[in-house]
Amino acid sequence: MNKYLYILLTFIVLSSCSEYQKVLKSEDIGEKFKMGEAYYNDGKYEKANKLFAQIVPNYRGKPQAEKLMYLYSNSFYKMKDYYVSSYQFERFVSSYPKSEKREESAFLAAKSYYMLSPVYTKDQKDTKVAIEKLQEFINVYPNSQYLTEASKLVRELDYKLELKAYSIAKQYNHISDYPAAIKSFENFNFDFPGSVLREKALFYQLDSAYKLAINSLEFKKTLRGIEYLKEGRLNEAKKYYEAFKKSYPNSEFMGEAEKMALEIEDELKAYSTKENI
């Protein structure tokens, strides 16, 4: 019984493939549209896409063009070809401004850009574009049924940018480039004031300032004369500690921060003693 069933299924598959190839090579655009839609509804998007691609030019200006272009655009999205789907959906929106599929297509165009956003460790050019496209959709369709999802996607992308900026600053701290770390964390806190990473950013900014100060030379000679380094950097580190304590008095990092503060104070006392001699 299983043998006959296998033979029957094989015959059906081969017949189906043969019919597909026959229609693919034919010049009957109506049959291609019909078969393409059937494949699309069955979730066989690649086969549907190949058929649609052949007939798109033939349907320009015809009543069926709107439906065809929506299916064609969405087949790219379903195939995860997001570069093309973003382009095709944007074309659909501009070509059919009164379509009932316009809002959905505008959202899927923006979401296609979201899908192109890489992991945070890579260049975030596409992430910034995706945020712009999603925000544009939100502005145009403030009452959209897709508003909640669009807003969620924007938050995810914003966090990716935060994580990227934070990781760069943290890397400077890790490789002991403390001036670059301090500046990068300063930029991070300015660019992302409400970030969930702000506590860590302020702590590692303090950590960078502390290590820079503790390991500093007392002074260095420059063309302008002698430049005193350590005392000024200790005072700067003290300011970072006070800012961190004020913002996060119950932080999990407070114990470590207080140890830094004590050492900073001990170092500064040496300078006040010298001044009193």
PDB file of C-alpha atoms in Angstrom:
ATOM      1  CA  MET A   1       0.000   0.000   0.000  1.00  0.00           C
ATOM      2  CA  ASN A   2       2.817   2.375   0.940  1.00  0.00           C
ATOM      3  CA  LYS A   3       4.604   1.543  -2.329  1.00  0.00           C
ATOM      4  CA  TYR A   4       1.557   2.507  -4.402  1.00  0.00           C
ATOM      5  CA  LEU A   5       1.043   5.657  -2.349  1.00  0.00           C
ATOM      6  CA  TYR A   6       4.662   6.667  -2.952  1.00  0.00           C
ATOM      7  CA  ILE A   7       4.280   6.083  -6.689  1.00  0.00           C
ATOM      8  CA  LEU A   8       1.068   8.135  -6.736  1.00  0.00           C
ATOM      9  CA  LEU A   9       2.674  11.039  -4.870  1.00  0.00           C
ATOM     10  CA  THR A  10       5.699  10.958  -7.150  1.00  0.00           C
ATOM     11  CA  PHE A  11       3.426  11.077 -10.177  1.00  0.00           C
ATOM     12  CA  ILE A  12       1.502  14.044  -8.757  1.00  0.00           C
ATOM     13  CA  VAL A  13       4.704  15.959  -7.972  1.00  0.00           C
ATOM     14  CA  LEU A  14       6.172  15.293 -11.406  1.00  0.00           C
ATOM     15  CA  SER A  15       2.937  16.286 -13.091  1.00  0.00           C
ATOM     16  CA  SER A  16       2.813  19.471 -11.055  1.00  0.00           C
ATOM     17  CA  CYS A  17       6.402  20.332 -11.948  1.00  0.00           C
ATOM     18  CA  SER A  18       5.729  19.592 -15.587  1.00  0.00           C
ATOM     19  CA  GLU A  19       2.649  21.832 -15.574  1.00  0.00           C
ATOM     20  CA  TYR A  20       4.600  24.620 -13.855  1.00  0.00           C
ATOM     21  CA  GLN A  21       7.393  24.482 -16.432  1.00  0.00           C
ATOM     22  CA  LYS A  22       4.823  24.440 -19.226  1.00  0.00           C
ATOM     23  CA  VAL A  23       3.085  27.590 -17.943  1.00  0.00           C
ATOM     24  CA  LEU A  24       6.423  29.245 -17.185  1.00  0.00           C
ATOM     25  CA  LYS A  25       7.437  28.864 -20.844  1.00  0.00           C
ATOM     26  CA  SER A  26       4.052  29.772 -22.291  1.00  0.00           C
ATOM     27  CA  GLU A  27       2.907  33.202 -23.467  1.00  0.00           C
ATOM     28  CA  ASP A  28      -0.468  33.010 -21.714  1.00  0.00           C
ATOM     29  CA  ILE A  29      -0.199  35.829 -19.153  1.00  0.00           C
ATOM     30  CA  GLY A  30      -3.636  35.050 -17.720  1.00  0.00           C
ATOM     31  CA  GLU A  31      -2.624  31.472 -16.958  1.00  0.00           C
ATOM     32  CA  LYS A  32       0.617  32.674 -15.407  1.00  0.00           C
ATOM     33  CA  PHE A  33      -1.291  35.070 -13.145  1.00  0.00           C
ATOM     34  CA  LYS A  34      -3.702  32.310 -12.143  1.00  0.00           C
ATOM     35  CA  MET A  35      -0.988  29.749 -11.407  1.00  0.00           C
ATOM     36  CA  GLY A  36       1.199  32.350  -9.683  1.00  0.00           C
ATOM     37  CA  GLU A  37      -1.628  33.298  -7.332  1.00  0.00           C
ATOM     38  CA  ALA A  38      -2.296  29.607  -6.600  1.00  0.00           C
ATOM     39  CA  TYR A  39       1.363  29.040  -5.712  1.00  0.00           C
ATOM     40  CA  TYR A  40       1.361  32.223  -3.632  1.00  0.00           C
ATOM     41  CA  ASN A  41      -1.676  31.050  -1.639  1.00  0.00           C
ATOM     42  CA  ASP A  42       0.039  27.699  -1.076  1.00  0.00           C
ATOM     43  CA  GLY A  43       3.102  29.457   0.350  1.00  0.00           C
ATOM     44  CA  LYS A  44       5.310  28.564  -2.635  1.00  0.00           C
ATOM     45  CA  TYR A  45       6.560  32.102  -3.017  1.00  0.00           C
ATOM     46  CA  GLU A  46       9.614  31.481  -5.182  1.00  0.00           C
ATOM     47  CA  LYS A  47       7.574  29.768  -7.889  1.00  0.00           C
ATOM     48  CA  ALA A  48       4.900  32.450  -7.654  1.00  0.00           C
ATOM     49  CA  ASN A  49       7.543  35.174  -7.860  1.00  0.00           C
ATOM     50  CA  LYS A  50       9.045  33.751 -11.058  1.00  0.00           C
ATOM     51  CA  LEU A  51       5.638  33.725 -12.727  1.00  0.00           C
ATOM     52  CA  PHE A  52       4.756  37.233 -11.506  1.00  0.00           C
ATOM     53  CA  ALA A  53       8.094  38.622 -12.704  1.00  0.00           C
ATOM     54  CA  GLN A  54       7.305  37.520 -16.243  1.00  0.00           C
ATOM     55  CA  ILE A  55       3.941  39.253 -16.444  1.00  0.00           C
ATOM     56  CA  VAL A  56       4.376  42.479 -14.437  1.00  0.00           C
ATOM     57  CA  PRO A  57       5.155  44.576 -17.567  1.00  0.00           C
ATOM     58  CA  ASN A  58       2.082  43.162 -19.354  1.00  0.00           C
ATOM     59  CA  TYR A  59      -0.343  44.301 -16.650  1.00  0.00           C
ATOM     60  CA  ARG A  60       0.720  47.938 -16.358  1.00  0.00           C
ATOM     61  CA  GLY A  61      -2.337  50.137 -16.572  1.00  0.00           C
ATOM     62  CA  LYS A  62      -4.747  47.205 -16.299  1.00  0.00           C
ATOM     63  CA  PRO A  63      -7.296  46.706 -13.474  1.00  0.00           C
ATOM     64  CA  GLN A  64      -5.498  43.571 -12.236  1.00  0.00           C
ATOM     65  CA  ALA A  65      -2.168  45.399 -11.920  1.00  0.00           C
ATOM     66  CA  GLU A  66      -2.796  46.542  -8.340  1.00  0.00           C
ATOM     67  CA  LYS A  67      -3.419  43.013  -7.075  1.00  0.00           C
ATOM     68  CA  LEU A  68      -0.497  41.617  -9.052  1.00  0.00           C
ATOM     69  CA  MET A  69       1.932  44.229  -7.756  1.00  0.00           C
ATOM     70  CA  TYR A  70       0.873  43.626  -4.148  1.00  0.00           C
ATOM     71  CA  LEU A  71       1.374  39.859  -4.514  1.00  0.00           C
ATOM     72  CA  TYR A  72       4.640  40.397  -6.341  1.00  0.00           C
ATOM     73  CA  SER A  73       5.949  42.772  -3.636  1.00  0.00           C
ATOM     74  CA  ASN A  74       4.872  40.495  -0.823  1.00  0.00           C
ATOM     75  CA  SER A  75       6.413  37.444  -2.466  1.00  0.00           C
ATOM     76  CA  PHE A  76       9.812  39.133  -2.108  1.00  0.00           C
ATOM     77  CA  TYR A  77       9.066  39.827   1.559  1.00  0.00           C
ATOM     78  CA  LYS A  78       8.031  36.215   2.152  1.00  0.00           C
ATOM     79  CA  MET A  79      11.224  35.066   0.418  1.00  0.00           C
ATOM     80  CA  LYS A  80      13.182  37.308   2.829  1.00  0.00           C
ATOM     81  CA  ASP A  81      14.584  39.371  -0.021  1.00  0.00           C
ATOM     82  CA  TYR A  82      14.135  42.537   2.000  1.00  0.00           C
ATOM     83  CA  TYR A  83      16.138  44.880  -0.217  1.00  0.00           C
ATOM     84  CA  VAL A  84      13.785  44.204  -3.105  1.00  0.00           C
ATOM     85  CA  SER A  85      10.605  44.024  -1.005  1.00  0.00           C
ATOM     86  CA  SER A  86      11.287  47.465   0.502  1.00  0.00           C
ATOM     87  CA  TYR A  87      11.705  48.901  -2.984  1.00  0.00           C
ATOM     88  CA  GLN A  88       8.670  47.128  -4.452  1.00  0.00           C
ATOM     89  CA  PHE A  89       6.363  48.038  -1.561  1.00  0.00           C
ATOM     90  CA  GLU A  90       7.424  51.682  -1.778  1.00  0.00           C
ATOM     91  CA  ARG A  91       6.635  51.604  -5.505  1.00  0.00           C
ATOM     92  CA  PHE A  92       3.251  50.093  -4.733  1.00  0.00           C
ATOM     93  CA  VAL A  93       2.432  52.831  -2.194  1.00  0.00           C
ATOM     94  CA  SER A  94       3.320  55.606  -4.622  1.00  0.00           C
ATOM     95  CA  SER A  95       1.579  53.920  -7.573  1.00  0.00           C
ATOM     96  CA  TYR A  96      -1.684  53.086  -5.766  1.00  0.00           C
ATOM     97  CA  PRO A  97      -2.342  55.837  -3.205  1.00  0.00           C
ATOM     98  CA  LYS A  98      -6.023  54.870  -2.894  1.00  0.00           C
ATOM     99  CA  SER A  99      -5.445  51.120  -2.512  1.00  0.00           C
ATOM    100  CA  GLU A 100      -6.852  49.350   0.523  1.00  0.00           C
ATOM    101  CA  LYS A 101      -3.425  47.659   0.728  1.00  0.00           C
ATOM    102  CA  ARG A 102      -1.573  50.971   0.886  1.00  0.00           C
ATOM    103  CA  GLU A 103      -1.202  51.129   4.676  1.00  0.00           C
ATOM    104  CA  GLU A 104      -0.119  47.514   4.969  1.00  0.00           C
ATOM    105  CA  SER A 105       2.340  47.946   2.110  1.00  0.00           C
ATOM    106  CA  ALA A 106       3.785  51.102   3.673  1.00  0.00           C
ATOM    107  CA  PHE A 107       4.306  49.222   6.920  1.00  0.00           C
ATOM    108  CA  LEU A 108       5.893  46.210   5.226  1.00  0.00           C
ATOM    109  CA  ALA A 109       8.197  48.524   3.279  1.00  0.00           C
ATOM    110  CA  ALA A 110       9.376  50.049   6.567  1.00  0.00           C
ATOM    111  CA  LYS A 111       9.584  46.646   8.241  1.00  0.00           C
ATOM    112  CA  SER A 112      11.720  45.400   5.356  1.00  0.00           C
ATOM    113  CA  TYR A 113      14.288  48.032   6.318  1.00  0.00           C
ATOM    114  CA  TYR A 114      14.049  46.823   9.928  1.00  0.00           C
ATOM    115  CA  MET A 115      14.797  43.276   8.763  1.00  0.00           C
ATOM    116  CA  LEU A 116      17.946  44.565   7.027  1.00  0.00           C
ATOM    117  CA  SER A 117      19.321  46.015  10.261  1.00  0.00           C
ATOM    118  CA  PRO A 118      22.457  44.024  11.235  1.00  0.00           C
ATOM    119  CA  VAL A 119      23.635  42.921  14.683  1.00  0.00           C
ATOM    120  CA  TYR A 120      24.839  45.815  16.835  1.00  0.00           C
ATOM    121  CA  THR A 121      28.520  44.907  16.414  1.00  0.00           C
ATOM    122  CA  LYS A 122      28.369  45.796  12.704  1.00  0.00           C
ATOM    123  CA  ASP A 123      27.968  49.165  10.977  1.00  0.00           C
ATOM    124  CA  GLN A 124      24.558  50.628  11.838  1.00  0.00           C
ATOM    125  CA  LYS A 125      23.851  52.615   8.669  1.00  0.00           C
ATOM    126  CA  ASP A 126      20.910  50.356   7.779  1.00  0.00           C
ATOM    127  CA  THR A 127      19.597  50.595  11.338  1.00  0.00           C
ATOM    128  CA  LYS A 128      19.412  54.387  11.122  1.00  0.00           C
ATOM    129  CA  VAL A 129      17.610  54.158   7.770  1.00  0.00           C
ATOM    130  CA  ALA A 130      15.131  51.677   9.267  1.00  0.00           C
ATOM    131  CA  ILE A 131      14.375  54.023  12.167  1.00  0.00           C
ATOM    132  CA  GLU A 132      13.724  56.872   9.716  1.00  0.00           C
ATOM    133  CA  LYS A 133      11.415  54.716   7.588  1.00  0.00           C
ATOM    134  CA  LEU A 134       9.443  53.390  10.571  1.00  0.00           C
ATOM    135  CA  GLN A 135       9.141  56.863  12.091  1.00  0.00           C
ATOM    136  CA  GLU A 136       7.930  58.168   8.751  1.00  0.00           C
ATOM    137  CA  PHE A 137       5.267  55.440   8.711  1.00  0.00           C
ATOM    138  CA  ILE A 138       4.182  56.338  12.261  1.00  0.00           C
ATOM    139  CA  ASN A 139       3.893  60.005  11.301  1.00  0.00           C
ATOM    140  CA  VAL A 140       1.831  59.281   8.184  1.00  0.00           C
ATOM    141  CA  TYR A 141      -0.394  56.659   9.849  1.00  0.00           C
ATOM    142  CA  PRO A 142      -0.738  57.727  13.526  1.00  0.00           C
ATOM    143  CA  ASN A 143      -3.891  55.607  13.950  1.00  0.00           C
ATOM    144  CA  SER A 144      -2.631  52.560  12.084  1.00  0.00           C
ATOM    145  CA  GLN A 145      -3.383  49.026  13.237  1.00  0.00           C
ATOM    146  CA  TYR A 146       0.379  48.485  12.853  1.00  0.00           C
ATOM    147  CA  LEU A 147       1.286  51.397  15.150  1.00  0.00           C
ATOM    148  CA  THR A 148       2.057  49.244  18.202  1.00  0.00           C
ATOM    149  CA  GLU A 149       4.346  46.948  16.252  1.00  0.00           C
ATOM    150  CA  ALA A 150       6.028  49.840  14.442  1.00  0.00           C
ATOM    151  CA  SER A 151       6.747  51.593  17.752  1.00  0.00           C
ATOM    152  CA  LYS A 152       8.147  48.363  19.195  1.00  0.00           C
ATOM    153  CA  LEU A 153      10.472  47.957  16.208  1.00  0.00           C
ATOM    154  CA  VAL A 154      11.723  51.536  16.599  1.00  0.00           C
ATOM    155  CA  ARG A 155      12.524  50.876  20.270  1.00  0.00           C
ATOM    156  CA  GLU A 156      14.451  47.740  19.335  1.00  0.00           C
ATOM    157  CA  LEU A 157      16.467  49.633  16.743  1.00  0.00           C
ATOM    158  CA  ASP A 158      17.118  52.539  19.124  1.00  0.00           C
ATOM    159  CA  TYR A 159      18.463  50.085  21.688  1.00  0.00           C
ATOM    160  CA  LYS A 160      20.732  48.577  19.036  1.00  0.00           C
ATOM    161  CA  LEU A 161      22.253  52.029  18.446  1.00  0.00           C
ATOM    162  CA  GLU A 162      22.634  52.506  22.195  1.00  0.00           C
ATOM    163  CA  LEU A 163      24.338  49.133  22.532  1.00  0.00           C
ATOM    164  CA  LYS A 164      26.671  49.953  19.652  1.00  0.00           C
ATOM    165  CA  ALA A 165      27.729  53.292  21.166  1.00  0.00           C
ATOM    166  CA  TYR A 166      28.069  51.791  24.642  1.00  0.00           C
ATOM    167  CA  SER A 167      30.161  48.847  23.408  1.00  0.00           C
ATOM    168  CA  ILE A 168      32.568  51.202  21.612  1.00  0.00           C
ATOM    169  CA  ALA A 169      33.062  53.259  24.769  1.00  0.00           C
ATOM    170  CA  LYS A 170      33.438  50.104  26.874  1.00  0.00           C
ATOM    171  CA  GLN A 171      36.048  48.776  24.455  1.00  0.00           C
ATOM    172  CA  TYR A 172      38.117  51.935  24.917  1.00  0.00           C
ATOM    173  CA  ASN A 173      37.929  51.330  28.667  1.00  0.00           C
ATOM    174  CA  HIS A 174      38.941  47.687  28.159  1.00  0.00           C
ATOM    175  CA  ILE A 175      42.058  48.547  26.128  1.00  0.00           C
ATOM    176  CA  SER A 176      43.017  51.283  28.619  1.00  0.00           C
ATOM    177  CA  ASP A 177      42.463  54.194  26.234  1.00  0.00           C
ATOM    178  CA  TYR A 178      40.868  56.140  29.055  1.00  0.00           C
ATOM    179  CA  PRO A 179      40.659  59.610  27.443  1.00  0.00           C
ATOM    180  CA  ALA A 180      38.764  58.080  24.484  1.00  0.00           C
ATOM    181  CA  ALA A 181      36.568  56.098  26.872  1.00  0.00           C
ATOM    182  CA  ILE A 182      35.654  59.183  28.905  1.00  0.00           C
ATOM    183  CA  LYS A 183      34.776  61.138  25.768  1.00  0.00           C
ATOM    184  CA  SER A 184      32.795  58.237  24.275  1.00  0.00           C
ATOM    185  CA  PHE A 185      30.771  57.735  27.451  1.00  0.00           C
ATOM    186  CA  GLU A 186      30.143  61.481  27.568  1.00  0.00           C
ATOM    187  CA  ASN A 187      28.784  61.344  24.014  1.00  0.00           C
ATOM    188  CA  PHE A 188      26.717  58.282  24.884  1.00  0.00           C
ATOM    189  CA  ASN A 189      25.075  59.970  27.872  1.00  0.00           C
ATOM    190  CA  PHE A 190      24.311  63.045  25.793  1.00  0.00           C
ATOM    191  CA  ASP A 191      22.868  61.091  22.853  1.00  0.00           C
ATOM    192  CA  PHE A 192      20.887  58.569  24.935  1.00  0.00           C
ATOM    193  CA  PRO A 193      19.847  60.297  28.198  1.00  0.00           C
ATOM    194  CA  GLY A 194      17.062  57.789  28.906  1.00  0.00           C
ATOM    195  CA  SER A 195      19.019  54.640  28.093  1.00  0.00           C
ATOM    196  CA  VAL A 196      18.790  51.569  30.309  1.00  0.00           C
ATOM    197  CA  LEU A 197      22.581  51.429  29.906  1.00  0.00           C
ATOM    198  CA  ARG A 198      23.093  54.873  31.450  1.00  0.00           C
ATOM    199  CA  GLU A 199      23.978  53.515  34.919  1.00  0.00           C
ATOM    200  CA  LYS A 200      26.737  51.334  33.488  1.00  0.00           C
ATOM    201  CA  ALA A 201      27.899  54.141  31.231  1.00  0.00           C
ATOM    202  CA  LEU A 202      28.288  56.553  34.170  1.00  0.00           C
ATOM    203  CA  PHE A 203      30.075  53.917  36.227  1.00  0.00           C
ATOM    204  CA  TYR A 204      32.593  53.040  33.511  1.00  0.00           C
ATOM    205  CA  GLN A 205      33.091  56.717  32.794  1.00  0.00           C
ATOM    206  CA  LEU A 206      34.052  57.080  36.450  1.00  0.00           C
ATOM    207  CA  ASP A 207      36.201  53.945  36.209  1.00  0.00           C
ATOM    208  CA  SER A 208      38.018  55.384  33.180  1.00  0.00           C
ATOM    209  CA  ALA A 209      38.573  58.769  34.845  1.00  0.00           C
ATOM    210  CA  TYR A 210      39.785  57.076  38.042  1.00  0.00           C
ATOM    211  CA  LYS A 211      42.302  54.850  36.233  1.00  0.00           C
ATOM    212  CA  LEU A 212      43.504  57.746  34.093  1.00  0.00           C
ATOM    213  CA  ALA A 213      44.072  59.874  37.198  1.00  0.00           C
ATOM    214  CA  ILE A 214      45.686  57.217  39.396  1.00  0.00           C
ATOM    215  CA  ASN A 215      48.134  56.201  36.671  1.00  0.00           C
ATOM    216  CA  SER A 216      48.969  59.746  35.584  1.00  0.00           C
ATOM    217  CA  LEU A 217      52.367  61.386  35.735  1.00  0.00           C
ATOM    218  CA  GLU A 218      52.588  64.326  38.089  1.00  0.00           C
ATOM    219  CA  PHE A 219      53.408  66.636  35.198  1.00  0.00           C
ATOM    220  CA  LYS A 220      54.807  66.732  31.654  1.00  0.00           C
ATOM    221  CA  LYS A 221      56.856  69.268  29.751  1.00  0.00           C
ATOM    222  CA  THR A 222      55.225  70.938  26.759  1.00  0.00           C
ATOM    223  CA  LEU A 223      56.152  73.778  24.447  1.00  0.00           C
ATOM    224  CA  ARG A 224      54.164  76.054  26.746  1.00  0.00           C
ATOM    225  CA  GLY A 225      56.029  74.881  29.811  1.00  0.00           C
ATOM    226  CA  ILE A 226      55.173  72.369  32.518  1.00  0.00           C
ATOM    227  CA  GLU A 227      51.656  70.947  32.466  1.00  0.00           C
ATOM    228  CA  TYR A 228      50.474  69.481  35.779  1.00  0.00           C
ATOM    229  CA  LEU A 229      48.348  66.401  35.172  1.00  0.00           C
ATOM    230  CA  LYS A 230      47.562  64.192  38.122  1.00  0.00           C
ATOM    231  CA  GLU A 231      45.891  66.596  40.547  1.00  0.00           C
ATOM    232  CA  GLY A 232      43.548  67.952  37.883  1.00  0.00           C
ATOM    233  CA  ARG A 233      42.621  64.463  36.741  1.00  0.00           C
ATOM    234  CA  LEU A 234      41.969  63.366  40.314  1.00  0.00           C
ATOM    235  CA  ASN A 235      39.563  66.258  40.756  1.00  0.00           C
ATOM    236  CA  GLU A 236      37.857  65.346  37.481  1.00  0.00           C
ATOM    237  CA  ALA A 237      37.482  61.743  38.639  1.00  0.00           C
ATOM    238  CA  LYS A 238      36.002  62.978  41.913  1.00  0.00           C
ATOM    239  CA  LYS A 239      33.350  64.910  39.961  1.00  0.00           C
ATOM    240  CA  TYR A 240      32.437  61.758  38.011  1.00  0.00           C
ATOM    241  CA  TYR A 241      32.059  59.870  41.280  1.00  0.00           C
ATOM    242  CA  GLU A 242      29.765  62.541  42.721  1.00  0.00           C
ATOM    243  CA  ALA A 243      27.659  62.542  39.546  1.00  0.00           C
ATOM    244  CA  PHE A 244      27.364  58.756  39.617  1.00  0.00           C
ATOM    245  CA  LYS A 245      26.441  58.690  43.321  1.00  0.00           C
ATOM    246  CA  LYS A 246      23.827  61.393  42.836  1.00  0.00           C
ATOM    247  CA  SER A 247      22.189  59.551  39.928  1.00  0.00           C
ATOM    248  CA  TYR A 248      22.434  56.004  41.286  1.00  0.00           C
ATOM    249  CA  PRO A 249      22.932  56.005  45.074  1.00  0.00           C
ATOM    250  CA  ASN A 250      21.747  52.387  45.335  1.00  0.00           C
ATOM    251  CA  SER A 251      23.665  51.077  42.342  1.00  0.00           C
ATOM    252  CA  GLU A 252      25.135  47.590  42.354  1.00  0.00           C
ATOM    253  CA  PHE A 253      28.421  49.309  41.453  1.00  0.00           C
ATOM    254  CA  MET A 254      28.362  51.678  44.430  1.00  0.00           C
ATOM    255  CA  GLY A 255      30.716  49.575  46.573  1.00  0.00           C
ATOM    256  CA  GLU A 256      33.374  49.619  43.872  1.00  0.00           C
ATOM    257  CA  ALA A 257      32.748  53.306  43.180  1.00  0.00           C
ATOM    258  CA  GLU A 258      33.255  54.181  46.855  1.00  0.00           C
ATOM    259  CA  LYS A 259      36.607  52.340  46.900  1.00  0.00           C
ATOM    260  CA  MET A 260      37.685  54.504  43.974  1.00  0.00           C
ATOM    261  CA  ALA A 261      36.459  57.618  45.755  1.00  0.00           C
ATOM    262  CA  LEU A 262      38.458  56.796  48.900  1.00  0.00           C
ATOM    263  CA  GLU A 263      41.647  56.309  46.914  1.00  0.00           C
ATOM    264  CA  ILE A 264      41.013  59.544  45.023  1.00  0.00           C
ATOM    265  CA  GLU A 265      40.568  61.405  48.321  1.00  0.00           C
ATOM    266  CA  ASP A 266      43.761  59.900  49.748  1.00  0.00           C
ATOM    267  CA  GLU A 267      45.698  61.037  46.678  1.00  0.00           C
ATOM    268  CA  LEU A 268      44.218  64.534  46.857  1.00  0.00           C
ATOM    269  CA  LYS A 269      45.114  64.866  50.558  1.00  0.00           C
ATOM    270  CA  ALA A 270      48.744  64.607  49.590  1.00  0.00           C
ATOM    271  CA  TYR A 271      48.377  67.729  47.479  1.00  0.00           C
ATOM    272  CA  SER A 272      46.614  69.696  50.223  1.00  0.00           C
ATOM    273  CA  THR A 273      49.404  68.713  52.638  1.00  0.00           C
ATOM    274  CA  LYS A 274      52.031  70.016  50.213  1.00  0.00           C
ATOM    275  CA  GLU A 275      50.164  73.311  49.896  1.00  0.00           C
ATOM    276  CA  ASN A 276      50.113  73.776  53.675  1.00  0.00           C
ATOM    277  CA  ILE A 277      53.881  73.217  54.054  1.00  0.00           C
TER     278      ILE A 277
END
